[in-house]
mmCIF file of C-alpha atoms and ligand atoms in Angstrom:
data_model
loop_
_atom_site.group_PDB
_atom_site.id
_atom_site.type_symbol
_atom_site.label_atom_id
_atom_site.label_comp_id
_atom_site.label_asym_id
_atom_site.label_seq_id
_atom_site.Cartn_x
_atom_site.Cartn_y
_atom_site.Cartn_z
ATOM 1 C CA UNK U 1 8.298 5.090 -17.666
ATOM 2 C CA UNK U 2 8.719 7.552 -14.596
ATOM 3 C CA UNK U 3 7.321 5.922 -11.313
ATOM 4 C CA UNK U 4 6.929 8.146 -8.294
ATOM 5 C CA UNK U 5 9.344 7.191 -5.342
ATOM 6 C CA UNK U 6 7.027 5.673 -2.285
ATOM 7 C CA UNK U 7 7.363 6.258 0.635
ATOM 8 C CA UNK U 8 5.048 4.090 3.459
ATOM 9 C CA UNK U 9 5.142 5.085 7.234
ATOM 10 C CA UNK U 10 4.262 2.209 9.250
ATOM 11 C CA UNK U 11 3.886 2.217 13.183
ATOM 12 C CA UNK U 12 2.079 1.694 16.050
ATOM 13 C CA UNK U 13 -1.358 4.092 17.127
ATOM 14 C CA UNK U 14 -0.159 7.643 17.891
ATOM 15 C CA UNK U 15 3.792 6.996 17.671
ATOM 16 C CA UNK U 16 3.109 9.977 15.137
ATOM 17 C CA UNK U 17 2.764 8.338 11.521
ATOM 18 C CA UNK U 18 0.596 10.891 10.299
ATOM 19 C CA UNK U 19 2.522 14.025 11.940
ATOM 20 C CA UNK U 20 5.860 12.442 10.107
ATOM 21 C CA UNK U 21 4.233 11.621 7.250
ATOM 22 C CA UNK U 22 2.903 15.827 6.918
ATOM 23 C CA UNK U 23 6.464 17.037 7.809
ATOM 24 C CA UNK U 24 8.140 14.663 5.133
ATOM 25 C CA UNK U 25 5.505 15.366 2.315
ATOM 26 C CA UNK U 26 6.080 19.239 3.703
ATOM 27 C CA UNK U 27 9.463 19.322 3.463
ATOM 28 C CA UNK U 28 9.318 17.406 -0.260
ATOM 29 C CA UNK U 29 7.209 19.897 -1.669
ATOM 30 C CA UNK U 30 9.075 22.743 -0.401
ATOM 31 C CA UNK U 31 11.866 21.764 -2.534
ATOM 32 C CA UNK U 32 10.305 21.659 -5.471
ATOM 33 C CA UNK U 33 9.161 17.980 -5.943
ATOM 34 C CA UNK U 34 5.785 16.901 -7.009
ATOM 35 C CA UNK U 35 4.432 15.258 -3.585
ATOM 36 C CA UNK U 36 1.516 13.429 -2.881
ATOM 37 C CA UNK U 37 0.078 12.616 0.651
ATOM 38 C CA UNK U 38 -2.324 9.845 0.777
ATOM 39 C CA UNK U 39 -3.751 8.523 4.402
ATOM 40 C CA UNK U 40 -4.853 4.344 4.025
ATOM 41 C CA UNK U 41 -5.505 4.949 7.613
ATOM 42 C CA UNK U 42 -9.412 4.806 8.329
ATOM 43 C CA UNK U 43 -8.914 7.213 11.076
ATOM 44 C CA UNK U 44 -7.674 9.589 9.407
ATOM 45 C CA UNK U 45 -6.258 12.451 10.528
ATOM 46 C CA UNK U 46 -4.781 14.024 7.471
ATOM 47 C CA UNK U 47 -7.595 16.756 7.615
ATOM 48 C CA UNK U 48 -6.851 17.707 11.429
ATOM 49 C CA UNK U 49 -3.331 18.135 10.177
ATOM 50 C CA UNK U 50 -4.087 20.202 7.258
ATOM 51 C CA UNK U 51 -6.890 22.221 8.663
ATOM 52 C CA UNK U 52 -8.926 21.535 5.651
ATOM 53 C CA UNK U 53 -11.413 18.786 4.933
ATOM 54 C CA UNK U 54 -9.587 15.857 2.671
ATOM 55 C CA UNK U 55 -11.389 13.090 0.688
ATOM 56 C CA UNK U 56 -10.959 10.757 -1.482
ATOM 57 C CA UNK U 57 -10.007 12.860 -4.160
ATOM 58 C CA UNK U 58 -6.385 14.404 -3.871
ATOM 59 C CA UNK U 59 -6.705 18.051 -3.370
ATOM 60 C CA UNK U 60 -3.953 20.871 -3.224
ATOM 61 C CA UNK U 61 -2.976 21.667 0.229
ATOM 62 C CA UNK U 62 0.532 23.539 -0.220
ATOM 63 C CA UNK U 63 2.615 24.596 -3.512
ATOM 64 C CA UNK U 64 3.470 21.024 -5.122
ATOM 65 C CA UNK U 65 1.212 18.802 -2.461
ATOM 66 C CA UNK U 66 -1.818 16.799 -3.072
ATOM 67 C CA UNK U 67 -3.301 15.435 -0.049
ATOM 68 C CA UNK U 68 -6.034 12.937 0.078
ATOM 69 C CA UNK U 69 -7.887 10.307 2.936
ATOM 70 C CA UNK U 70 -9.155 7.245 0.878
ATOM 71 C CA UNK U 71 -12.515 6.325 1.545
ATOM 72 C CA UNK U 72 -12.183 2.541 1.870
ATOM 73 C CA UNK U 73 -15.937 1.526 1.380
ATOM 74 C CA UNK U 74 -15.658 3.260 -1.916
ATOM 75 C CA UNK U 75 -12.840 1.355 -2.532
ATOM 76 C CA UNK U 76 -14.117 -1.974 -1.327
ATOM 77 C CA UNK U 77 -17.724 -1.270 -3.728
ATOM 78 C CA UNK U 78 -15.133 -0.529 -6.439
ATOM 79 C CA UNK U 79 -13.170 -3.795 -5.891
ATOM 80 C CA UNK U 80 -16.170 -6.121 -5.881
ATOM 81 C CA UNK U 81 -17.711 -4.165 -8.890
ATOM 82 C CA UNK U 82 -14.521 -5.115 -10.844
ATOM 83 C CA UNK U 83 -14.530 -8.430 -9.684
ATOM 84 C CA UNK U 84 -18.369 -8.927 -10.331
ATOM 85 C CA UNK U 85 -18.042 -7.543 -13.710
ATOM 86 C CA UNK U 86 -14.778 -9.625 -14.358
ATOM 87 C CA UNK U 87 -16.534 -12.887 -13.204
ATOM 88 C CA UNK U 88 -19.811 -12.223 -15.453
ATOM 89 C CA UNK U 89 -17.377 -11.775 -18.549
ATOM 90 C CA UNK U 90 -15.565 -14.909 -17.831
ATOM 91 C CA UNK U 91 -17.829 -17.478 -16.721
ATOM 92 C CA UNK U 92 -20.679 -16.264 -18.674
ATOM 93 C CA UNK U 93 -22.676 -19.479 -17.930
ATOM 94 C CA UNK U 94 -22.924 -18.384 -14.234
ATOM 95 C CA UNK U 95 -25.858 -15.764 -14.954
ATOM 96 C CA UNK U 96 -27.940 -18.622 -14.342
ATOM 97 C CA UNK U 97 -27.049 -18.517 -10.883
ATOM 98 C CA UNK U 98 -27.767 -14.628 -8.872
ATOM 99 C CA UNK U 99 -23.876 -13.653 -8.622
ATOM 100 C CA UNK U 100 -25.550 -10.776 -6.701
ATOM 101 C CA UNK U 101 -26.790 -12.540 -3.811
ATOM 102 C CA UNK U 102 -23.041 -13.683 -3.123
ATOM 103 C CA UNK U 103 -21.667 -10.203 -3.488
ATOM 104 C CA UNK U 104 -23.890 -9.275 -0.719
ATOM 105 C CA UNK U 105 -22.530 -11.510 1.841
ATOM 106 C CA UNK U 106 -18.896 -11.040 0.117
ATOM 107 C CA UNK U 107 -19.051 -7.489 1.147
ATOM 108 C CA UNK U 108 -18.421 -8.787 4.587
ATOM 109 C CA UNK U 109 -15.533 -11.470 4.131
ATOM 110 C CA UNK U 110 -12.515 -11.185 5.825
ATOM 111 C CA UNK U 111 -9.624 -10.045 4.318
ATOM 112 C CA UNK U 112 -11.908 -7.483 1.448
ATOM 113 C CA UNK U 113 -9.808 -4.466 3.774
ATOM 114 C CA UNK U 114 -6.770 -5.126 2.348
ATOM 115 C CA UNK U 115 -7.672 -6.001 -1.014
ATOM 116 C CA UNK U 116 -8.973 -2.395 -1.171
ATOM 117 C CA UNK U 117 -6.426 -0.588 0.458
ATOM 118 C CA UNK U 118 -3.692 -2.318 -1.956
ATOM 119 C CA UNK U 119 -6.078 -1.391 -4.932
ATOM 120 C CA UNK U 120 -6.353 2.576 -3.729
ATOM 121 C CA UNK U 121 -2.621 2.374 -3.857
ATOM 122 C CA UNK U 122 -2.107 1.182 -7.213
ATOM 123 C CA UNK U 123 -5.203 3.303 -8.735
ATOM 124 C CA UNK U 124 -2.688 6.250 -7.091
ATOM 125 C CA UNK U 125 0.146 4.720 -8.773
ATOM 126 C CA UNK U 126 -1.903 4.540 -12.247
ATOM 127 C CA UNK U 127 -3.640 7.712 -12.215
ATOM 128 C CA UNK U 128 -0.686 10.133 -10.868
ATOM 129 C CA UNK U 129 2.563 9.203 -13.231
ATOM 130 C CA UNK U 130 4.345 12.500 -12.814
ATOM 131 C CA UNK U 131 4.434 12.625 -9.240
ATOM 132 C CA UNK U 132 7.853 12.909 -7.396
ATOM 133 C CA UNK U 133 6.973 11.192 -4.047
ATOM 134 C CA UNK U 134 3.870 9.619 -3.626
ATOM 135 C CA UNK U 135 3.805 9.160 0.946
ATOM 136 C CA UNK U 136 1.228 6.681 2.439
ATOM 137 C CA UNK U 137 -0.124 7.378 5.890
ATOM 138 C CA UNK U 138 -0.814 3.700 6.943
ATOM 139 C CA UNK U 139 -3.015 2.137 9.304
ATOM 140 C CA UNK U 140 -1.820 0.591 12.264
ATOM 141 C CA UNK U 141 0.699 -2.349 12.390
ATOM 142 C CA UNK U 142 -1.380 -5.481 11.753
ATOM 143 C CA UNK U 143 -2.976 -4.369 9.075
ATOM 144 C CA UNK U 144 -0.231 -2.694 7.279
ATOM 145 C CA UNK U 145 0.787 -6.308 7.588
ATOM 146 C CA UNK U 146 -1.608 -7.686 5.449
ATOM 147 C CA UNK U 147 -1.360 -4.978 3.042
ATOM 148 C CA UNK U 148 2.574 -5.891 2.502
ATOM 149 C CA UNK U 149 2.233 -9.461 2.280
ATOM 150 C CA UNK U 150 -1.362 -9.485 0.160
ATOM 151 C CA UNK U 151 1.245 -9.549 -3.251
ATOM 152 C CA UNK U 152 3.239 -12.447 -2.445
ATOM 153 C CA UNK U 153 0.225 -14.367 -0.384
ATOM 154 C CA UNK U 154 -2.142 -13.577 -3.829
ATOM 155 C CA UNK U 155 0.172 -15.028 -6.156
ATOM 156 C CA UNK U 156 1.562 -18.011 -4.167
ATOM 157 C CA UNK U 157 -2.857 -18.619 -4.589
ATOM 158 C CA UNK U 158 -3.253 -17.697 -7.884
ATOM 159 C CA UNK U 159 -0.046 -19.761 -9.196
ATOM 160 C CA UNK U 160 -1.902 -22.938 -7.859
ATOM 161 C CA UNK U 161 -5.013 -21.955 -9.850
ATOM 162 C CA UNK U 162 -3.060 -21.819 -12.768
ATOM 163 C CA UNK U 163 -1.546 -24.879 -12.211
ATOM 164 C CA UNK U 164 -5.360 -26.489 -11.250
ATOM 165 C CA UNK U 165 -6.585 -24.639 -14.692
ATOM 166 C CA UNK U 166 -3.580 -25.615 -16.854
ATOM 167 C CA UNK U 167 -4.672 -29.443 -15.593
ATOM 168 C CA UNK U 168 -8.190 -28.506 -16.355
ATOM 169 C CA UNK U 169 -7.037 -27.732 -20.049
ATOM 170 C CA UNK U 170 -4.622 -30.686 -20.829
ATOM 171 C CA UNK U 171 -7.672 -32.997 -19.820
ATOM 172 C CA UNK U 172 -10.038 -30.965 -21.804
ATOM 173 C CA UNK U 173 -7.465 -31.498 -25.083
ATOM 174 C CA UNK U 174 -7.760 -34.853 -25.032
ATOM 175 C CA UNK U 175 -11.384 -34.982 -25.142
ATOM 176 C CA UNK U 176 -11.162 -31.612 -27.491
ATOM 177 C CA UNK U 177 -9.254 -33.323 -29.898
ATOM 178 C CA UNK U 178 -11.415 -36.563 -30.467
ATOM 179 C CA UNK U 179 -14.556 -34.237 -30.925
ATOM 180 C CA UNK U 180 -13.857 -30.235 -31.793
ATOM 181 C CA UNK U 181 -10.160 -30.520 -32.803
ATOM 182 C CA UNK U 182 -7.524 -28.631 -30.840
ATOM 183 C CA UNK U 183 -8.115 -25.403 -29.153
ATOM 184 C CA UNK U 184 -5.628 -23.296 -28.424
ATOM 185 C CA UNK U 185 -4.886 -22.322 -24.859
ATOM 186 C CA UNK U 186 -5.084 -18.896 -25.563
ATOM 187 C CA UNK U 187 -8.487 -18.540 -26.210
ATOM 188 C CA UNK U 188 -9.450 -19.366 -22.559
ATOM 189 C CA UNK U 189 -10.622 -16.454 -20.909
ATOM 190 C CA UNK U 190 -10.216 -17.863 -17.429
ATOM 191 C CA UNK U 191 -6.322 -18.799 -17.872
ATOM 192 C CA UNK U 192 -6.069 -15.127 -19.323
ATOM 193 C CA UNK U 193 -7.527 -13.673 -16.266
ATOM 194 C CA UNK U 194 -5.392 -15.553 -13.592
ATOM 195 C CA UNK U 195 -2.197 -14.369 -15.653
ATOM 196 C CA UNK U 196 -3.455 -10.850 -15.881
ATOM 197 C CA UNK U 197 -3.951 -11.055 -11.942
ATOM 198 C CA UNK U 198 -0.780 -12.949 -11.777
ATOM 199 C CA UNK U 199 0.864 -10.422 -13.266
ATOM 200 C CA UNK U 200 -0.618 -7.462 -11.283
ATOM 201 C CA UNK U 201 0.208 -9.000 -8.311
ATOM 202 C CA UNK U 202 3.914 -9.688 -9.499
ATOM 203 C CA UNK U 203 4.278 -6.281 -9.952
ATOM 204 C CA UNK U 204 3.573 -4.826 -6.998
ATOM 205 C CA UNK U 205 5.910 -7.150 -5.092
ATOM 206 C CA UNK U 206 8.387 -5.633 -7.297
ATOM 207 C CA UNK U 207 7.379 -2.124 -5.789
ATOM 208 C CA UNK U 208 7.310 -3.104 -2.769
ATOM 209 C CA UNK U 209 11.024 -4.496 -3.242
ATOM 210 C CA UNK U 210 12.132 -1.841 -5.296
ATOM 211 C CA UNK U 211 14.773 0.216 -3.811
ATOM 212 C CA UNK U 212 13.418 3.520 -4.506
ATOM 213 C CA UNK U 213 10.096 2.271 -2.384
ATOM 214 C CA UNK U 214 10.829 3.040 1.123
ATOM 215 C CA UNK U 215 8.682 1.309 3.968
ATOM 216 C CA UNK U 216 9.862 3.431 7.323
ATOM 217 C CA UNK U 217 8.721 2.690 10.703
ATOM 218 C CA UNK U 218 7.888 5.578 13.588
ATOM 219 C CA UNK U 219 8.227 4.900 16.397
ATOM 220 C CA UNK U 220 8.986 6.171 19.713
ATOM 221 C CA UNK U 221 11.278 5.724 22.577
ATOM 222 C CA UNK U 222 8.559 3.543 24.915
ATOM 223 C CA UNK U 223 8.987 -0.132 25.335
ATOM 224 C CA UNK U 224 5.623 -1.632 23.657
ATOM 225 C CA UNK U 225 6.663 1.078 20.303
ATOM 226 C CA UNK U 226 10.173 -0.396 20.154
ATOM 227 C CA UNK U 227 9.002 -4.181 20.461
ATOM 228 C CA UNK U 228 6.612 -3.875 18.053
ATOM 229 C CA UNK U 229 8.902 -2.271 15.588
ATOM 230 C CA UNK U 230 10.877 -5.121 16.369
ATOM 231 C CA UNK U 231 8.256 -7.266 15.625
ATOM 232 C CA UNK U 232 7.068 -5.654 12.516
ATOM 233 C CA UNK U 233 10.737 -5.099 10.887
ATOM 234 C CA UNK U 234 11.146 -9.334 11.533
ATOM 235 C CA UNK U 235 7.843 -10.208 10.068
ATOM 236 C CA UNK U 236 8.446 -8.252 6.661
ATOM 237 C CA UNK U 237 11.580 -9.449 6.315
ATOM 238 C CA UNK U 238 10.338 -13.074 6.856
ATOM 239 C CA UNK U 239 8.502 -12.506 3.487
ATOM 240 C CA UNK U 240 11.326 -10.722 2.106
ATOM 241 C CA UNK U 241 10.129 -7.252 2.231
ATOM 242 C CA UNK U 242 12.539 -4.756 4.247
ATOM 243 C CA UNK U 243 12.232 -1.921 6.752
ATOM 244 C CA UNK U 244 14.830 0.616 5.304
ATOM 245 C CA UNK U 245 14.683 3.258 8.096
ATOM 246 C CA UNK U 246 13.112 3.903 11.804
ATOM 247 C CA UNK U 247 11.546 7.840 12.589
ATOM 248 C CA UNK U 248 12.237 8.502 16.254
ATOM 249 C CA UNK U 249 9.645 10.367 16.775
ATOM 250 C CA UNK U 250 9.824 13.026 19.822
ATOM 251 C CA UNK U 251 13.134 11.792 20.720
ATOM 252 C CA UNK U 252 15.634 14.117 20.352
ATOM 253 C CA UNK U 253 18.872 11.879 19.781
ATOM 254 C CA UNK U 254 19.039 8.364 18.679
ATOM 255 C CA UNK U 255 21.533 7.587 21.986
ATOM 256 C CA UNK U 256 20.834 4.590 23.243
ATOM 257 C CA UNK U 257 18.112 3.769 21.224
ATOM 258 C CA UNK U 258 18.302 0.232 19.611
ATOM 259 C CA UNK U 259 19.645 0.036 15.584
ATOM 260 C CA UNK U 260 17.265 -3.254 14.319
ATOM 261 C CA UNK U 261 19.983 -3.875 12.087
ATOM 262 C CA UNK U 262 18.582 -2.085 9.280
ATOM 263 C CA UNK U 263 20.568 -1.738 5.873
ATOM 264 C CA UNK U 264 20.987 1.893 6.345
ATOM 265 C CA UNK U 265 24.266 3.012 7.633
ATOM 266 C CA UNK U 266 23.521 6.894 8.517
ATOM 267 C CA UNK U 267 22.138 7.656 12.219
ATOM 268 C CA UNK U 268 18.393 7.323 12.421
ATOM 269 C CA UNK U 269 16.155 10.386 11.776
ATOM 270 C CA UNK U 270 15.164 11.734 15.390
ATOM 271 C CA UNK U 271 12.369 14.037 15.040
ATOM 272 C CA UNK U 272 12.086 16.109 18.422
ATOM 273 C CA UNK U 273 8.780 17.033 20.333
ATOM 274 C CA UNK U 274 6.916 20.485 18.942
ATOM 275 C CA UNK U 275 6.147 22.662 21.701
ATOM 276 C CA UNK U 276 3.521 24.045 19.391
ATOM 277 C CA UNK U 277 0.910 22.149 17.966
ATOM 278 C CA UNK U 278 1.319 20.848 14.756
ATOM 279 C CA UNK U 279 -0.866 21.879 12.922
ATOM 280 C CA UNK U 280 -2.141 23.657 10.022
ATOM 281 C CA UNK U 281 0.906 24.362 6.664
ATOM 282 C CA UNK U 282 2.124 27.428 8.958
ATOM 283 C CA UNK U 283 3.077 25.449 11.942
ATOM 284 C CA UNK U 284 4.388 22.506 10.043
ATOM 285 C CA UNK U 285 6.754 24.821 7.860
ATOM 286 C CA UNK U 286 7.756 26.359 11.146
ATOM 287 C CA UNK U 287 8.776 23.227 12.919
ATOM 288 C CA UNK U 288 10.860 21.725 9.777
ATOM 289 C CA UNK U 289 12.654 25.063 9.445
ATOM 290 C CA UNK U 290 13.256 25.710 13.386
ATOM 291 C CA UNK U 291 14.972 22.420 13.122
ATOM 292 C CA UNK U 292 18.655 21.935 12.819
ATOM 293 C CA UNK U 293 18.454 18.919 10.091
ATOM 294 C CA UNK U 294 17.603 20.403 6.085
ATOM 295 C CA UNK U 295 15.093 18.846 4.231
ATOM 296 C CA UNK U 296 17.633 16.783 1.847
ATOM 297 C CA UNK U 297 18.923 14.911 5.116
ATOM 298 C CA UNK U 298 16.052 14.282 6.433
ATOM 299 C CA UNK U 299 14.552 12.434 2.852
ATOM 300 C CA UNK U 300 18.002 10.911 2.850
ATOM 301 C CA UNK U 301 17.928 9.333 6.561
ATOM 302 C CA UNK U 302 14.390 8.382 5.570
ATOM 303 C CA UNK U 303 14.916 6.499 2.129
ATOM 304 C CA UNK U 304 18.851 5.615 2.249
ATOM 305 C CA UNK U 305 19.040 1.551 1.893
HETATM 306 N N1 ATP J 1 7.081 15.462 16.982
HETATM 307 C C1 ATP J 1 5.943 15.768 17.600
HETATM 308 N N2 ATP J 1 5.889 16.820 18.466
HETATM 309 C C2 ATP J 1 4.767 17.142 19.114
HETATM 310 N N3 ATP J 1 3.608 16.479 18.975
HETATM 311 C C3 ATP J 1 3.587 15.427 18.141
HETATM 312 C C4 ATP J 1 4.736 15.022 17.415
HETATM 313 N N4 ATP J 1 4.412 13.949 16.654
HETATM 314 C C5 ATP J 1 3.111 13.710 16.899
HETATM 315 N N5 ATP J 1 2.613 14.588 17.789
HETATM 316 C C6 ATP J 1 1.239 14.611 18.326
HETATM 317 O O1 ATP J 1 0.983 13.323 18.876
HETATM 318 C C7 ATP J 1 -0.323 12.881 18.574
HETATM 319 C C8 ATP J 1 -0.266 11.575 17.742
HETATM 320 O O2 ATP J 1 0.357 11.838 16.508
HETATM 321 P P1 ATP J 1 -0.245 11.286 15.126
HETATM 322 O O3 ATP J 1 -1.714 11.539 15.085
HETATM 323 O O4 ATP J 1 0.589 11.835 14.051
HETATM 324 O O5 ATP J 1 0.052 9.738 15.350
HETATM 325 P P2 ATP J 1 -0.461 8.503 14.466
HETATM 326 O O6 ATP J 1 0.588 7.454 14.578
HETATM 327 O O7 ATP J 1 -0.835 8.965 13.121
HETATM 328 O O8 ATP J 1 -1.749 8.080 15.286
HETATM 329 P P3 ATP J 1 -2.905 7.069 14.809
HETATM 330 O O9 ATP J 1 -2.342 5.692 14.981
HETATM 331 O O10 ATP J 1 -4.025 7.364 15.768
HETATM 332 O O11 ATP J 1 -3.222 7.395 13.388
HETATM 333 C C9 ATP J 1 -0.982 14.028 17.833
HETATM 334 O O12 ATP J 1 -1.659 14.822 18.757
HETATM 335 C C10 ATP J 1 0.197 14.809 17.253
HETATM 336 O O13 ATP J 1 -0.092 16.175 17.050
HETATM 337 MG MG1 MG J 2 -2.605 8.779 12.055
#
């Protein structure tokens, strides 16, 4: 099946993620692919960009772009709804107790942010097939952290649970098959649901490690941008997720500038400072084509491993 290539711009406030992020998905659609622009950011500032108010919903902005700022509340009503609903089917017994009254102070536990931004990325993933490039507008550093690593952190969890329930069910045999007989793993809802969530989380490691993914960092040519690049490109690789490429943003040559030993072997992208505002499809489309680099290189400096 036909998976859009992703493309995540990471990066510290106002090094210019969401100005890079318009000018790539601007440049994509202008060739002809099938781009989507999606902000995870919670300021957004997709709309400003665009001159048109986003939302949740993808909308049209330019020939071949959808744009659209996810709302994350919805997302994070959406993700306790499912997990609510899941947790009624399963442990069916536990209507006894008022599962509501947790879901009210769950609403507020740490780490729900994440959760819902990596579930607004997949429901992207599931409901748009045919895109070409689907490009994420993501919120600043330590978050996007947490968003990359949620996969890998999920399933290193849920693998122990299985383990726990697996334990659960070997004990339960014995005692099974003195009084009901043997009962077939299969039928246990719970060990069905922590492979089902095993397996969801499984694959999106695999998209964030596949090599048409691309995870870029902006940045610009200030010390506290650079070190946290730094930073950021050594703590993804640390759980074996890679930094393919680094936007200079308002620099206008890569001279000097520091390589982070990326994979990449072609010059980093420099995108140089508008004197214009950018602003509004017009402005954008006159910046990318007053600009000596043509739109395949600049995809290519972006996504090249
Ligand atoms: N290449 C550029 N030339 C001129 N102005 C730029 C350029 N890139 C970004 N800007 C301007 O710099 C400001 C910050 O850019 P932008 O909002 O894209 O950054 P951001 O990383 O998305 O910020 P935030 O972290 O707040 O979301 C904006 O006013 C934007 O218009
Ligand atoms: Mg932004």
């Amino acid at each position: 099946m036909k998976t859009p290539s992703v493309i995540f711009y990471v990066g510290k406030g106002g090094t210019g993620k969401s100005t890079v992020s318009a000018i790539t998905a601007m440049a994509l659609a202008k060739e002809g692919n099938k781009t989507m622009l999606a902000s995870l950011d919670a300021a957004h500032n997709l709309s400003d960009i665009f001159q048109t108010r986003l939302v949740h919903k993808p909308k049209q902005v330019a020939p071949n772009l959808l744009a659209a700022e996810i709302d994350r509340e919805r997302m994070i009503q959406a993700f306790l709804k499912e997990t609510r609903d899941s947790i009624k089917q399963t442990y069916s017994y536990l209507t006894a107790f008022n599962l509501d009254s947790y879901f009210n102070i769950l609403k507020f536990s740490p780490g729900l942010e994440e959760y819902a931004l990596v579930k607004a990325f997949t429901q992207l993933l599931e409901k748009y097939p045919d895109l070409d490039y689907l490009i994420l507008d993501m919120p600043p550093t330590a978050l996007s952290l947490k968003f990359f690593t949620l996969p890998a952190l999920s399933r290193t969890w849920i693998e122990q649970l299985e383990n726990l329930r697996n334990e659960i069910n070997k004990k339960k045999e014995i005692v099974a098959t003195v009084r009901y007989g043997k009962k077939e793993h299969g039928r246990d809802k719970i060990l069905n649901r922590i492979k089902a969530m095993k397996e969801y989380y499984i694959n999106l490691e695999a998209i964030f490690r596949n090599p048409d993914t691309t995870i870029s960092m902006v940045a610009n040519n200030d010390t506290l941008s650079m070190s946290e690049t730094e930073r950021t490109i050594r703590d993804l690789k640390s759980s074996n997720i890679h930094i393919k490429s680094v936007v200079w943003n308002r620099v206008d040559t890569p001279k000097g500038l520091p390589g982070f030993n990326l994979p990449g072997k072609a010059a980093p992208l420099c995108v140089p400072a508008s004197k214009t505002p950018l602003t509004g499809t017009d402005a954008l489309n006159t910046f990318i084509n007053s600009w000596d680099v043509d739109v395949v290189t600049l995809v290519q400096k972006v996504v090249q491993p």
